[in-house]
Amino acid sequence: MQAPSVGGIRLPRGNGETIRLARGASLADFAEKIDANPSALVQALFHLGEMVTATQSVSDEILELLGSEMNYNVQVVSPEDEDRELLDSFDLTFGEDEGVEADLEHRPPVVTVMGHVDYGKTRLLDTIRKANVREGEAGGITQHIGAYQVPTVLEGNERLITFIDTPGHEAFTAMRARGAKATDIAIVVIAADDGVMPQTVEAINHAQAADVPIVVAVNKIDVEGANPEKIRQQLTEYGLVAEEYGGETMFVEISAKQNINIDALLVAVLLTADATLDPRANPEQSAQGVAIEAHLDRGRGPVATVLIQRGTLRVGDSIVAGDAYGRVRRMLDENGDDVREAFPSRPVQVVGFTSVPGAGDSLLVVDEDRIARQIADRRNARKRNALAAKSRKRISLEDLDSVLKETHQLNLIIKGDNSGTVEALEEALLGIDVGDEVELRVIDRGVGGVTETNVNLASASNAIIIGFNVRAEGKATELANREGVEVRYYSVIYRAIEEIEQALKGMLKPVYEEVELGRTEIRALFKSSKIGLIAGCMVLSGVVRRNAKARILRDNMVVAEQTPIQSLRREKDDVTEVREGFECGMTLSFNDIREGDIIETYEMREKPRE
Ligand code: GDP
């Protein structure tokens, strides 16, 4: 059978077999799977009207299109599918409770507080937590571990509610969005003295899209001018109709600052949970959950706050969360007390990971340390590939030749004090828009100080290291100095973004613009046996310089371009420059000159970027 060809390029031909490619794969990845030459795929795609490099990550559609040209059935596998398959190969599944209906027991609802900035989310979370600090505890100092549980009495029974209290900062939106997956109920906070703002609408959409029931906390009712009624009316537009109006959403008027009606809010959460989801889980199986916060602790090593979603986590369990693994050495609650068993919906700080998991990573208990490590290693390799593909920005290509031209590229290594910040910083940096000429790549990232390993990698790949709220460890600074590796430290995200943006601008290829030097008219022509044709000229404006580029105009038409002025004379002397109003003689590399021709001289100057 004949090999298919596109634009004269011969391509390998499949037999309709299925080729599985990870989402975001490159043509090089594709070529490897079918044992082909990547450049043939690049060229074939070029003829199909798409310009990409061999290592650039391409869309699902392109992979499928190219596959069908070559008679392969391309199946693009999403990261979620891939992970499911990975777990499946160890006979594991994540996300489903084991057993039958009867194995499931009530668990506390997990609550996230959302809403517009300054409406009182942080204050509300603080108030709820403080109100429940056990009497007599040393000054009531609780630790911030990213989540906590509080008891509430409903119809004579004490019940628990779990609150996720990730810091309310813009840059953490990404983490929050993931956090919503761990959430049963969303409390949307709205200031009674203000109203529904875009962020409120966003929060509502977010919760509704995730099928998370909402309880509305109308906050700041202590403030003069508070108008809770208006909020109720406004929210009907967004499908949140208060119970008093015949709807299903509970509105509670509170003051986070003055601790008014907080109990009623907690009761509303429980009632809403009971009426909607009635959250349950199997406490008997191996524990599964989600990491909500993680950082590197000086004394204890990697520490992650994990929300248990099903099963029971115990000290000694082998665990894997994202690409981090380990064994539970200690578990602590928000009061700093040791916990030996953590049941569904319990947030605990886990000590014992060998590296820091990412916020939002799923946690699984497995039978053996070996399995945990294998899963982590496989995920780690995949994450590296995916990030490398993601961090390669699309380069715009005028033609195929420029694929081969050197790309201007800034490599970065990001180290930070917790995974949320590192993620946020990476996302913000990759979002810097400096056009298509420069490429920004994050080649490595992680939680913790800048290490010698980081410096070595930076040195090998010409990267700059960014330390966010961390410093160099051990001999890393010494090594960086020796290797000439630049390490920059920041504690404010926007400052880092600003400086990297400047650096990127500095790396942009220089842009030249033409600057006119002057105009000269040819008044007479002389022939010299020694020198050749000499133009006797008058400088009409500006200056004329030796070696400057010239353009020759005749009747306002360009007859020659880029003709250098070879020699320049005043009287009998060679000169470098002649000014307006003076006569001069010159020779040009263009010989078809005539009297009356205008010689325009110009220079190419580098144009500063704005
Ligand atoms: P966040 O951005 O939503 O986390 O808002 P904060 O919790 O930081 O609160 C923003 C401001 O509103 C702070 O100055 C709080 O003290 C204030 N605040 C929060 N709740 C109340 C309240 O119930 N009444 C009054 N008067 N002020 C409040």
Short mmCIF file of N, CA and C in Angstrom, two decimals, residues 54-107:
data_model
loop_
_atom_site.label_atom_id
_atom_site.label_comp_id
_atom_site.label_asym_id
_atom_site.label_seq_id
_atom_site.Cartn_x
_atom_site.Cartn_y
_atom_site.Cartn_z
N ALA A 54 8.59 20.73 16.75
CA ALA A 54 8.47 19.32 17.10
C ALA A 54 8.18 19.11 18.58
N THR A 55 8.70 20.01 19.43
CA THR A 55 8.57 19.77 20.86
C THR A 55 7.42 20.56 21.48
N GLN A 56 6.74 21.34 20.65
CA GLN A 56 5.66 22.15 21.17
C GLN A 56 4.42 21.31 21.40
N SER A 57 3.73 21.62 22.49
CA SER A 57 2.53 20.88 22.80
C SER A 57 1.42 21.31 21.84
N VAL A 58 0.68 20.35 21.28
CA VAL A 58 -0.36 20.70 20.32
C VAL A 58 -1.74 20.25 20.79
N SER A 59 -2.76 20.81 20.16
CA SER A 59 -4.13 20.55 20.62
C SER A 59 -4.59 19.13 20.25
N ASP A 60 -5.65 18.70 20.91
CA ASP A 60 -6.26 17.40 20.63
C ASP A 60 -6.61 17.29 19.15
N GLU A 61 -7.18 18.39 18.61
CA GLU A 61 -7.66 18.36 17.22
C GLU A 61 -6.50 18.10 16.26
N ILE A 62 -5.38 18.77 16.51
CA ILE A 62 -4.23 18.60 15.62
C ILE A 62 -3.73 17.15 15.68
N LEU A 63 -3.65 16.61 16.88
CA LEU A 63 -3.18 15.23 17.01
C LEU A 63 -4.10 14.29 16.25
N GLU A 64 -5.39 14.54 16.37
CA GLU A 64 -6.36 13.66 15.71
C GLU A 64 -6.31 13.83 14.20
N LEU A 65 -6.18 15.08 13.75
CA LEU A 65 -6.11 15.36 12.32
C LEU A 65 -4.92 14.65 11.69
N LEU A 66 -3.78 14.83 12.31
CA LEU A 66 -2.56 14.23 11.79
C LEU A 66 -2.68 12.70 11.81
N GLY A 67 -3.28 12.21 12.89
CA GLY A 67 -3.47 10.76 13.00
C GLY A 67 -4.30 10.24 11.83
N SER A 68 -5.40 10.93 11.52
CA SER A 68 -6.27 10.42 10.47
C SER A 68 -5.58 10.50 9.11
N GLU A 69 -4.70 11.51 8.91
CA GLU A 69 -3.94 11.58 7.66
C GLU A 69 -3.08 10.33 7.47
N MET A 70 -2.62 9.78 8.58
CA MET A 70 -1.69 8.66 8.50
C MET A 70 -2.37 7.32 8.82
N ASN A 71 -3.70 7.39 8.92
CA ASN A 71 -4.46 6.18 9.20
C ASN A 71 -4.17 5.58 10.58
N TYR A 72 -4.08 6.46 11.56
CA TYR A 72 -4.01 6.01 12.95
C TYR A 72 -5.24 6.54 13.67
N ASN A 73 -5.70 5.79 14.63
CA ASN A 73 -6.81 6.25 15.43
C ASN A 73 -6.24 6.85 16.71
N VAL A 74 -6.13 8.19 16.73
CA VAL A 74 -5.50 8.84 17.87
C VAL A 74 -6.49 9.01 19.01
N GLN A 75 -6.09 8.57 20.18
CA GLN A 75 -6.93 8.75 21.36
C GLN A 75 -6.20 9.65 22.33
N VAL A 76 -6.74 10.83 22.57
CA VAL A 76 -6.08 11.74 23.48
C VAL A 76 -6.54 11.43 24.90
N VAL A 77 -5.57 11.21 25.77
CA VAL A 77 -5.89 10.80 27.13
C VAL A 77 -5.71 11.99 28.07
N SER A 78 -6.74 12.31 28.82
CA SER A 78 -6.64 13.45 29.74
C SER A 78 -5.82 13.04 30.95
N PRO A 79 -5.26 14.02 31.68
CA PRO A 79 -4.47 13.70 32.87
C PRO A 79 -5.28 12.89 33.88
N GLU A 80 -6.60 13.20 33.96
CA GLU A 80 -7.45 12.48 34.91
C GLU A 80 -7.55 11.00 34.52
N ASP A 81 -7.76 10.78 33.21
CA ASP A 81 -7.84 9.39 32.73
C ASP A 81 -6.53 8.67 33.01
N GLU A 82 -5.44 9.38 32.73
CA GLU A 82 -4.14 8.77 32.89
C GLU A 82 -3.92 8.36 34.34
N ASP A 83 -4.34 9.25 35.24
CA ASP A 83 -4.14 8.94 36.65
C ASP A 83 -5.02 7.77 37.08
N ARG A 84 -6.22 7.74 36.52
CA ARG A 84 -7.12 6.64 36.84
C ARG A 84 -6.49 5.32 36.40
N GLU A 85 -5.91 5.36 35.21
CA GLU A 85 -5.26 4.14 34.70
C GLU A 85 -4.06 3.75 35.55
N LEU A 86 -3.32 4.78 35.98
CA LEU A 86 -2.16 4.51 36.82
C LEU A 86 -2.60 3.80 38.10
N LEU A 87 -3.63 4.35 38.76
CA LEU A 87 -4.12 3.74 40.00
C LEU A 87 -4.68 2.34 39.72
N ASP A 88 -5.37 2.24 38.60
CA ASP A 88 -5.98 0.97 38.21
C ASP A 88 -4.91 -0.12 38.09
N SER A 89 -3.72 0.26 37.60
CA SER A 89 -2.66 -0.74 37.43
C SER A 89 -2.17 -1.24 38.79
N PHE A 90 -2.52 -0.54 39.86
CA PHE A 90 -2.20 -1.02 41.21
C PHE A 90 -3.46 -1.52 41.92
N ASP A 91 -4.52 -1.69 41.14
CA ASP A 91 -5.79 -2.14 41.69
C ASP A 91 -6.38 -1.15 42.68
N LEU A 92 -6.18 0.13 42.40
CA LEU A 92 -6.70 1.15 43.30
C LEU A 92 -7.68 2.05 42.55
N THR A 93 -8.61 2.63 43.30
CA THR A 93 -9.46 3.66 42.71
C THR A 93 -9.54 4.80 43.70
N PHE A 94 -9.77 6.01 43.16
CA PHE A 94 -9.91 7.15 44.05
C PHE A 94 -11.28 7.78 43.83
N GLY A 95 -11.91 8.20 44.93
CA GLY A 95 -13.11 9.01 44.78
C GLY A 95 -14.41 8.30 45.06
N GLU A 96 -14.40 6.99 45.14
CA GLU A 96 -15.64 6.26 45.40
C GLU A 96 -15.53 5.54 46.75
N ASP A 97 -16.60 5.55 47.47
CA ASP A 97 -16.61 4.78 48.71
C ASP A 97 -16.72 3.30 48.41
N GLU A 98 -16.02 2.51 49.18
CA GLU A 98 -16.14 1.06 49.02
C GLU A 98 -17.39 0.57 49.74
N GLY A 99 -17.82 -0.61 49.37
CA GLY A 99 -18.93 -1.24 50.08
C GLY A 99 -20.28 -0.82 49.57
N VAL A 100 -21.32 -1.18 50.35
CA VAL A 100 -22.70 -0.90 49.96
C VAL A 100 -23.24 0.24 50.81
N GLU A 101 -24.45 0.67 50.48
CA GLU A 101 -25.15 1.76 51.16
C GLU A 101 -25.03 1.66 52.70
N ALA A 102 -25.17 0.44 53.21
CA ALA A 102 -25.18 0.24 54.66
C ALA A 102 -23.82 0.50 55.30
N ASP A 103 -22.77 0.50 54.48
CA ASP A 103 -21.43 0.77 55.03
C ASP A 103 -21.18 2.25 55.24
N LEU A 104 -22.06 3.08 54.68
CA LEU A 104 -21.81 4.52 54.76
C LEU A 104 -22.38 5.10 56.04
N GLU A 105 -21.58 5.98 56.66
CA GLU A 105 -22.05 6.63 57.89
C GLU A 105 -22.03 8.14 57.70
N HIS A 106 -22.85 8.82 58.51
CA HIS A 106 -22.88 10.29 58.46
C HIS A 106 -21.49 10.84 58.70
N ARG A 107 -21.16 11.89 57.96
CA ARG A 107 -19.92 12.61 58.25
C ARG A 107 -20.24 14.10 58.28
#
